[in-house]
Coordinates of C-alpha atoms in Angstrom, one line a residue:
M254 CA -33.7 15.4 38.1
I255 CA -33.7 14.5 34.4
E256 CA -37.2 15.8 33.7
S257 CA -36.2 19.3 34.9
L258 CA -33.1 19.3 32.8
L259 CA -35.1 18.2 29.7
V260 CA -37.6 21.0 30.2
L261 CA -34.8 23.6 30.6
V262 CA -33.0 22.4 27.4
V263 CA -36.1 22.3 25.3
L264 CA -37.4 25.6 26.7
A265 CA -34.0 27.3 25.9
L266 CA -34.2 25.9 22.4
V267 CA -37.7 27.1 21.8
A268 CA -36.9 30.6 23.1
Y269 CA -33.8 30.7 20.8
L270 CA -35.9 29.8 17.8
I271 CA -38.5 32.4 18.6
I272 CA -35.9 35.1 19.2
K273 CA -34.3 34.2 15.9
N274 CA -37.7 34.8 14.2
Y275 CA -38.6 31.2 13.5
H276 CA -42.4 30.6 13.5
P277 CA -43.4 30.8 17.2
A278 CA -46.4 28.4 17.0
L279 CA -44.4 25.8 15.2
S280 CA -41.5 26.2 17.6
L281 CA -43.7 25.7 20.6
I282 CA -45.5 22.7 19.1
S283 CA -42.2 21.1 18.1
G284 CA -40.8 21.6 21.6
A285 CA -44.0 20.3 23.2
L286 CA -44.0 17.1 21.1
I287 CA -40.4 16.4 22.0
L288 CA -41.2 16.8 25.7
L289 CA -44.3 14.6 25.4
L290 CA -42.2 11.9 23.6
F291 CA -39.7 12.0 26.5
A292 CA -42.5 11.8 29.0
V293 CA -43.6 8.6 27.4
L294 CA -40.1 7.2 27.3
L295 CA -39.6 8.1 31.0
G296 CA -42.7 6.3 32.0
H297 CA -45.1 9.2 32.5
P298 CA -48.4 8.1 30.8
L299 CA -50.3 10.8 28.9
Y300 CA -53.7 9.2 29.5
P301 CA -55.2 7.0 32.1
A302 CA -55.3 3.3 31.2
G303 CA -57.9 2.6 28.5
E304 CA -58.4 6.2 27.5
G305 CA -55.6 6.8 24.9
T306 CA -54.9 5.2 21.6
G307 CA -53.6 2.0 23.1
L308 CA -50.1 2.9 21.8
A309 CA -48.2 5.2 24.1
F310 CA -46.2 6.9 21.3
F311 CA -49.4 7.7 19.3
D312 CA -50.8 9.3 22.5
V313 CA -48.4 12.2 21.8
F314 CA -50.3 13.2 18.7
L315 CA -53.7 12.4 20.3
K316 CA -52.8 15.0 22.9
F317 CA -52.0 17.4 20.1
K318 CA -55.5 16.7 18.6
D319 CA -57.2 17.2 21.9
T320 CA -55.5 20.5 22.5
I321 CA -56.5 21.9 19.1
I322 CA -60.1 20.8 19.7
A323 CA -60.2 22.3 23.2
Q324 CA -58.8 25.7 22.1
V325 CA -60.8 26.0 18.9
S326 CA -64.1 25.1 20.7
S327 CA -63.5 27.7 23.4
A328 CA -61.8 31.1 22.9
G329 CA -60.2 30.0 19.6
I330 CA -63.3 30.4 17.5
V331 CA -63.9 33.8 18.9
I332 CA -60.4 34.9 17.9
M333 CA -61.0 33.6 14.4
I334 CA -64.3 35.5 14.1
L335 CA -62.7 38.8 15.3
F336 CA -59.8 38.3 12.8
G337 CA -62.2 37.7 10.0
Y338 CA -64.3 40.7 10.8
S339 CA -61.2 43.0 11.0
G340 CA -60.1 41.6 7.6
Y341 CA -63.5 42.4 6.1
M342 CA -63.5 45.9 7.5
N343 CA -60.1 46.5 5.8
V344 CA -61.3 45.2 2.4
I345 CA -64.4 47.4 2.3
G346 CA -62.5 50.5 3.4
A347 CA -64.2 50.9 6.8
N348 CA -61.0 50.8 8.7
Q349 CA -59.6 53.6 6.5
V350 CA -62.7 55.7 7.1
A351 CA -62.5 55.2 10.9
V352 CA -58.8 56.1 11.0
N353 CA -59.4 59.2 8.8
S354 CA -62.2 60.2 11.2
L355 CA -60.0 59.9 14.2
V356 CA -57.2 61.9 12.5
K357 CA -59.4 64.9 11.5
P358 CA -59.8 66.4 14.9
L359 CA -56.0 66.5 15.3
Q360 CA -55.7 68.8 12.3
K361 CA -57.5 71.5 14.2
I362 CA -55.0 71.5 17.1
K363 CA -52.5 74.4 16.8
S364 CA -50.4 73.7 20.0
K365 CA -47.3 71.7 19.4
A366 CA -47.1 70.9 23.1
L367 CA -50.5 69.1 23.0
F368 CA -49.8 67.3 19.8
V369 CA -47.3 64.7 21.0
P370 CA -49.4 63.3 23.9
L371 CA -52.6 63.5 21.9
V372 CA -51.2 61.7 18.9
F373 CA -50.0 58.9 21.3
L374 CA -53.5 58.6 22.9
V375 CA -55.4 58.9 19.6
G376 CA -53.0 56.4 18.0
N377 CA -53.8 53.9 20.8
L378 CA -57.5 54.5 20.3
M379 CA -57.0 53.6 16.6
S380 CA -55.6 50.3 17.6
L381 CA -59.2 49.3 18.4
V382 CA -59.8 49.6 14.6
V383 CA -56.4 48.3 13.4
P384 CA -55.1 45.9 16.0
S385 CA -51.8 45.0 14.3
A386 CA -49.1 47.3 15.5
S387 CA -47.2 47.0 12.2
S388 CA -50.2 47.8 10.0
L389 CA -51.1 50.7 12.2
A390 CA -47.6 52.1 12.0
I391 CA -47.6 51.9 8.2
I392 CA -51.0 53.8 8.1
L393 CA -49.9 56.5 10.6
M394 CA -46.6 57.0 8.9
A395 CA -48.5 57.8 5.7
I396 CA -51.3 59.9 7.3
L397 CA -49.9 61.4 10.5
Y398 CA -46.2 61.7 9.8
P399 CA -46.5 64.4 7.1
M400 CA -48.9 66.4 9.4
L401 CA -46.5 66.2 12.3
S402 CA -43.6 67.3 10.1
S403 CA -45.5 70.2 8.7
M404 CA -46.1 71.5 12.3
G405 CA -42.4 71.5 13.0
I406 CA -42.3 68.4 15.1
S407 CA -39.0 66.6 14.7
S408 CA -38.8 63.4 12.6
L409 CA -37.6 61.3 15.5
T410 CA -40.3 62.6 17.9
A411 CA -43.0 61.7 15.3
A412 CA -41.5 58.3 14.6
G413 CA -41.1 57.5 18.3
V414 CA -44.7 58.3 19.1
I415 CA -46.0 56.4 16.0
A416 CA -44.0 53.3 17.0
M417 CA -45.9 53.2 20.3
T418 CA -49.5 53.7 19.1
A419 CA -50.6 50.1 19.6
T420 CA -50.0 49.1 23.2
I421 CA -52.5 48.4 25.9
M422 CA -56.0 49.6 25.0
P423 CA -58.6 47.7 27.0
T424 CA -61.0 46.0 24.6
P425 CA -63.2 42.9 24.6
L426 CA -62.2 42.5 20.9
G427 CA -58.6 41.7 21.8
A428 CA -57.4 38.1 21.4
D429 CA -55.3 38.3 24.5
N430 CA -58.2 39.5 26.6
V431 CA -60.5 36.7 25.2
I432 CA -57.9 34.0 26.1
A433 CA -57.1 35.4 29.6
A434 CA -60.7 35.8 30.6
E435 CA -61.6 32.3 29.4
T436 CA -58.6 30.7 31.1
L437 CA -59.0 32.6 34.4
G438 CA -62.8 32.0 34.5
Y439 CA -63.7 35.8 34.3
D440 CA -66.6 37.3 32.5
L441 CA -65.0 39.0 29.5
L442 CA -66.4 42.5 30.3
N443 CA -65.4 42.2 33.9
Y444 CA -61.8 41.2 32.9
V445 CA -61.7 44.2 30.5
A446 CA -62.9 46.5 33.2
W447 CA -60.0 45.4 35.4
N448 CA -57.7 45.9 32.4
A449 CA -59.0 49.5 32.0
K450 CA -58.3 50.3 35.6
I451 CA -54.6 49.6 34.9
S452 CA -54.2 50.5 31.3
I453 CA -56.0 53.9 31.1
P454 CA -54.0 55.5 34.0
T455 CA -50.8 54.0 32.5
L456 CA -51.6 55.4 29.0
L457 CA -52.1 58.9 30.4
I458 CA -48.8 58.7 32.4
M459 CA -47.0 57.5 29.3
A460 CA -48.5 60.3 27.2
I461 CA -47.1 62.9 29.7
A462 CA -43.8 61.0 29.7
H463 CA -43.7 61.2 25.9
Y464 CA -44.0 65.0 26.0
F465 CA -41.1 65.6 28.3
W466 CA -38.9 62.8 27.0
Q467 CA -39.3 63.8 23.3
K468 CA -38.7 67.5 24.2
Y469 CA -35.5 66.5 26.1
C470 CA -34.3 64.4 23.2
D471 CA -35.0 67.1 20.6
K472 CA -33.1 69.7 22.7
K473 CA -30.1 67.3 23.1
E474 CA -30.0 66.1 19.4
G475 CA -30.7 69.5 17.8
D476 CA -30.9 69.5 14.0
T477 CA -30.1 65.8 13.8
A478 CA -33.5 65.0 15.2
F479 CA -34.9 66.2 11.8
V480 CA -34.6 63.8 8.9
T481 CA -35.7 64.4 5.3
I482 CA -37.7 61.6 3.9
E483 CA -38.0 61.0 0.2
D484 CA -41.6 60.9 -1.0
D485 CA -41.2 57.2 -2.1
G486 CA -40.2 56.4 1.4
L487 CA -43.7 56.8 2.7
V488 CA -46.2 54.1 1.7
E489 CA -49.3 55.9 0.3
Q490 CA -52.6 54.6 1.6
E491 CA -55.2 53.9 -1.1
E492 CA -58.1 56.3 -1.2
T493 CA -61.5 54.9 -0.3
D494 CA -64.9 56.1 -1.4
A495 CA -66.7 54.4 1.5
P496 CA -69.3 56.6 3.2
K497 CA -68.5 58.3 6.4
I498 CA -71.0 56.1 8.3
Y499 CA -68.6 53.2 7.7
A500 CA -66.4 54.6 10.4
L501 CA -68.8 53.0 12.9
L502 CA -68.6 49.5 11.4
P503 CA -65.2 48.4 12.8
L504 CA -66.4 49.3 16.2
L505 CA -69.9 47.8 15.8
P506 CA -69.1 44.6 17.7
L507 CA -67.8 46.7 20.6
I508 CA -70.9 48.9 20.5
L509 CA -73.2 45.9 20.5
I510 CA -71.3 44.3 23.4
L511 CA -71.7 47.5 25.5
I512 CA -75.4 47.8 24.6
V513 CA -76.1 44.2 25.5
G514 CA -74.0 44.5 28.7
I515 CA -75.8 47.6 29.8
T516 CA -79.2 46.1 28.9
G517 CA -78.4 43.0 30.9
M518 CA -78.1 45.1 34.0
F519 CA -81.8 46.0 33.8
V520 CA -83.3 43.0 32.0
K521 CA -82.7 39.6 33.3
G522 CA -81.9 36.7 31.0
I523 CA -80.0 38.7 28.3
Q524 CA -76.5 37.4 27.8
M525 CA -73.5 38.6 25.7
D526 CA -72.0 36.3 23.1
I527 CA -69.2 37.9 21.1
F528 CA -69.5 35.2 18.4
V529 CA -73.1 36.1 17.8
L530 CA -72.6 39.8 18.1
T531 CA -69.7 39.9 15.7
F532 CA -71.6 37.8 13.1
I533 CA -74.6 40.2 13.5
S534 CA -72.1 43.1 12.9
F535 CA -70.8 41.2 9.8
F536 CA -74.2 40.8 8.2
V537 CA -75.0 44.4 9.0
A538 CA -71.8 45.4 7.2
V539 CA -72.8 43.1 4.2
A540 CA -76.2 44.8 4.1
F541 CA -74.5 48.2 4.0
E542 CA -72.2 47.1 1.1
A543 CA -75.2 45.6 -0.8
I544 CA -77.0 48.9 -0.5
R545 CA -73.9 50.9 -1.4
H546 CA -73.2 48.8 -4.6
K547 CA -76.9 48.2 -5.3
S548 CA -76.1 44.5 -5.8
Y549 CA -75.7 41.6 -3.5
K550 CA -73.8 39.6 -6.2
K551 CA -71.1 42.3 -6.6
I552 CA -70.0 42.1 -3.0
Q553 CA -69.6 38.3 -2.7
D554 CA -65.8 38.3 -3.1
S555 CA -65.3 41.0 -0.4
A556 CA -67.7 39.2 2.0
A557 CA -65.6 36.1 1.6
E558 CA -62.7 38.0 3.2
M559 CA -64.5 37.3 6.5
F560 CA -63.7 33.6 6.1
K561 CA -60.2 34.2 4.8
G562 CA -59.5 36.3 7.8
M563 CA -60.8 33.6 10.1
G564 CA -58.2 31.3 8.6
Q565 CA -55.5 33.9 9.3
G566 CA -56.7 34.1 12.9
F567 CA -56.4 30.4 13.2
S568 CA -52.8 30.3 11.8
Q569 CA -51.5 33.4 13.4
V570 CA -53.0 33.3 16.9
V571 CA -55.0 30.2 17.6
M572 CA -52.2 27.8 16.7
L573 CA -49.9 29.9 18.9
V574 CA -52.3 29.4 21.8
V575 CA -52.4 25.7 20.9
G576 CA -48.6 25.5 20.9
G577 CA -48.5 27.2 24.3
S578 CA -51.2 25.0 25.8
L579 CA -49.5 21.9 24.4
F580 CA -46.2 22.9 25.8
T581 CA -47.8 23.5 29.2
T582 CA -49.4 20.0 29.0
A583 CA -46.0 18.5 28.2
V584 CA -44.3 20.2 31.1
Q585 CA -47.1 19.1 33.4
S586 CA -46.8 15.5 32.1
L587 CA -43.2 15.5 33.3
G588 CA -44.2 16.5 36.8
I589 CA -42.4 19.9 36.7
I590 CA -45.5 22.0 37.5
D591 CA -46.1 20.1 40.8
N592 CA -42.6 20.9 41.9
L593 CA -42.8 24.5 40.8
M594 CA -46.1 25.0 42.6
A595 CA -44.7 23.4 45.8
S596 CA -41.8 25.8 45.9
V597 CA -44.1 28.8 45.2
E598 CA -46.5 27.7 47.9
S599 CA -43.8 27.5 50.6
S600 CA -42.2 30.9 49.9
A601 CA -43.0 34.0 51.9
S602 CA -44.8 36.8 50.0
A603 CA -45.5 34.3 47.3
G604 CA -48.1 36.4 45.5
L605 CA -45.9 39.5 45.1
V606 CA -42.8 37.5 44.2
T607 CA -44.7 35.4 41.6
T608 CA -46.1 38.6 39.9
L609 CA -42.6 40.2 39.7
I610 CA -41.0 37.0 38.4
F611 CA -43.5 36.6 35.6
S612 CA -43.5 40.3 34.8
G613 CA -39.7 40.4 34.6
A614 CA -39.5 37.3 32.4
T615 CA -42.1 38.7 30.0
T616 CA -40.2 42.0 29.7
L617 CA -36.9 40.2 28.9
F618 CA -38.6 37.9 26.4
G619 CA -40.4 40.8 24.8
I620 CA -37.2 42.7 24.3
L621 CA -35.3 39.7 22.9
S622 CA -38.0 38.4 20.6
G623 CA -39.9 41.6 19.6
G624 CA -43.1 40.4 21.1
G625 CA -43.9 38.9 24.5
L626 CA -47.4 37.6 23.6
A627 CA -45.9 34.2 22.5
M628 CA -44.7 33.7 26.1
F629 CA -48.0 35.0 27.5
Y630 CA -49.9 32.4 25.4
A631 CA -47.5 29.7 26.4
V632 CA -47.9 30.1 30.1
I633 CA -51.5 31.4 30.5
E634 CA -52.7 27.8 31.1
L635 CA -50.3 27.5 34.1
I636 CA -51.5 30.7 35.8
P637 CA -54.7 29.5 37.5
D638 CA -52.8 26.6 39.3
I639 CA -49.8 28.7 40.2
A640 CA -51.9 31.5 41.4
A641 CA -54.0 29.1 43.6
K642 CA -50.8 27.7 45.2
A643 CA -49.5 31.3 45.7
G644 CA -52.8 32.3 47.3
I645 CA -53.6 35.0 44.9
D646 CA -56.1 35.7 42.0
G647 CA -54.7 34.6 38.7
I648 CA -55.4 38.1 37.2
L649 CA -52.6 39.5 39.4
I650 CA -50.1 37.4 37.3
A651 CA -51.9 37.4 33.9
L652 CA -52.8 41.0 33.5
P653 CA -49.4 42.5 34.1
M654 CA -47.8 39.9 31.8
Q655 CA -50.3 40.6 29.1
M656 CA -49.8 44.4 29.2
I657 CA -46.0 44.1 29.4
A658 CA -46.0 41.7 26.5
N659 CA -47.6 44.5 24.4
L660 CA -45.4 47.2 25.7
A661 CA -42.0 45.4 25.5
R662 CA -42.0 45.2 21.7
T663 CA -41.6 49.0 21.6
I664 CA -38.1 48.6 23.1
S665 CA -37.0 45.7 21.1
P666 CA -34.6 46.2 18.1
V667 CA -36.1 43.2 16.3
A668 CA -39.8 44.2 16.7
A669 CA -41.5 44.6 13.3
V670 CA -43.1 47.9 14.2
V671 CA -39.7 49.4 15.3
M672 CA -38.0 48.2 12.1
I673 CA -40.9 49.5 9.9
V674 CA -40.8 53.0 11.4
A675 CA -37.0 53.1 11.4
S676 CA -36.7 52.0 7.7
T677 CA -39.4 54.5 6.7
V678 CA -37.6 57.4 8.4
G679 CA -34.3 56.1 7.2
V680 CA -32.5 55.9 10.6
S681 CA -31.1 53.1 12.7
P682 CA -33.6 51.2 14.9
V683 CA -31.4 52.3 17.9
R684 CA -32.4 55.9 17.3
I685 CA -36.1 55.0 17.4
L686 CA -35.5 52.8 20.5
K687 CA -34.0 55.9 22.3
R688 CA -37.3 57.7 21.7
T689 CA -39.5 54.8 22.9
S690 CA -37.3 53.6 25.8
V691 CA -38.2 56.0 28.7
P692 CA -42.0 56.1 28.0
T693 CA -42.1 52.3 27.7
I694 CA -40.1 51.7 30.9
I695 CA -42.3 54.1 32.7
G696 CA -45.4 52.3 31.3
I697 CA -44.0 48.9 32.5
I698 CA -43.3 50.2 36.0
C699 CA -46.8 51.8 36.1
V700 CA -48.4 48.5 35.1
V701 CA -46.6 46.5 37.8
V702 CA -47.2 49.0 40.5
L703 CA -50.9 49.6 39.7
S704 CA -51.5 45.9 39.3
I705 CA -50.2 45.2 42.8
L706 CA -52.2 48.2 44.3
L707 CA -55.5 47.7 42.4
L708 CA -56.0 44.1 41.3
P709 CA -57.8 41.6 43.5
Y710 CA -55.7 39.2 45.5

């Protein structure tokens, strides 16, 4: 069937471009437009008669427009707001204060045995404040790495743990959680609660795995596990004079979400809206800044970072989701999805097989590309229909995919976070991957097994 061949060729081309570090959103959109064009040429109308532009080839771009509007008007605007708020927190120094506050308790720990698993867990907690794995690694290499070295912990152990500090923390502020909950029809807090049932036990098991694996590697590598880093190799973090209370500001939207969620259990009619709660948090932060600087006029430029961050959220994540959604629409227009769902529906143990196939594909793509979220965003729109045909809840496919997408980058030689840590320590990425490999593989296995055992069918 020519349609299936076209999809496979374009899909392979898009995957190649993403793996070779071409812009993922642009790659997906280009591939989708090519498939939509072929759909028109092969006689598959994109709109019912009388609903398109009147010119079949122009309908390709009308579909692009409709996809952007649909995504921005739903989960997309929430993602933009969260990006903007995170950017503003960074500019006013609140993120730095929060990270420093989380690091301080670690300085009181004297046991080397406890340090490795605790640094891993606290680092993942910090990802609530600094969601970018690369940015968090840069900060922790500057703050935590010297502390770990001074305690006699090997360079490669410290680097391996720091490279894995942004993985699968359950949070309603995560763009992937927002998109998944919206697509699957879940209440966001309910979806995050299911996420926590899988991610928290997995993180604890990974922390234990880190301890034993890093100890084994240190024993095997001996003195070569210790690397001397020149002072100019570490990127120094700018000092901030922001008050300690600012440590609460990055987490204020999360705090308000929890307050409203708990209140809603006892008082009927109260509803949670992340858009509203994040903007409330933003203006609270602006008020703090105005009081701190004793002038509303002085803080105008920093406050405008909120809107610059929203633009970054649109370009970095929302357009990636648009590209994935448009690609899905193109594949559907060629009739491929109907054939796929028919084969899934007729197979025995369809639910389990489908979960394993998607999890395996995400792992492979994550290793090759350095980040599996591009694939997750590309197929999330398909999951409700495929899950319905397989007779399972869509969360059983989506949640393992989402978590594996975040875990797989830590065993990819082309992942930005791996390359940043490796270049800072001055070793080959392969040596960092050796330290991250076993904990990550154990984490992926835990995610799949716990998902099958605990998630609703």
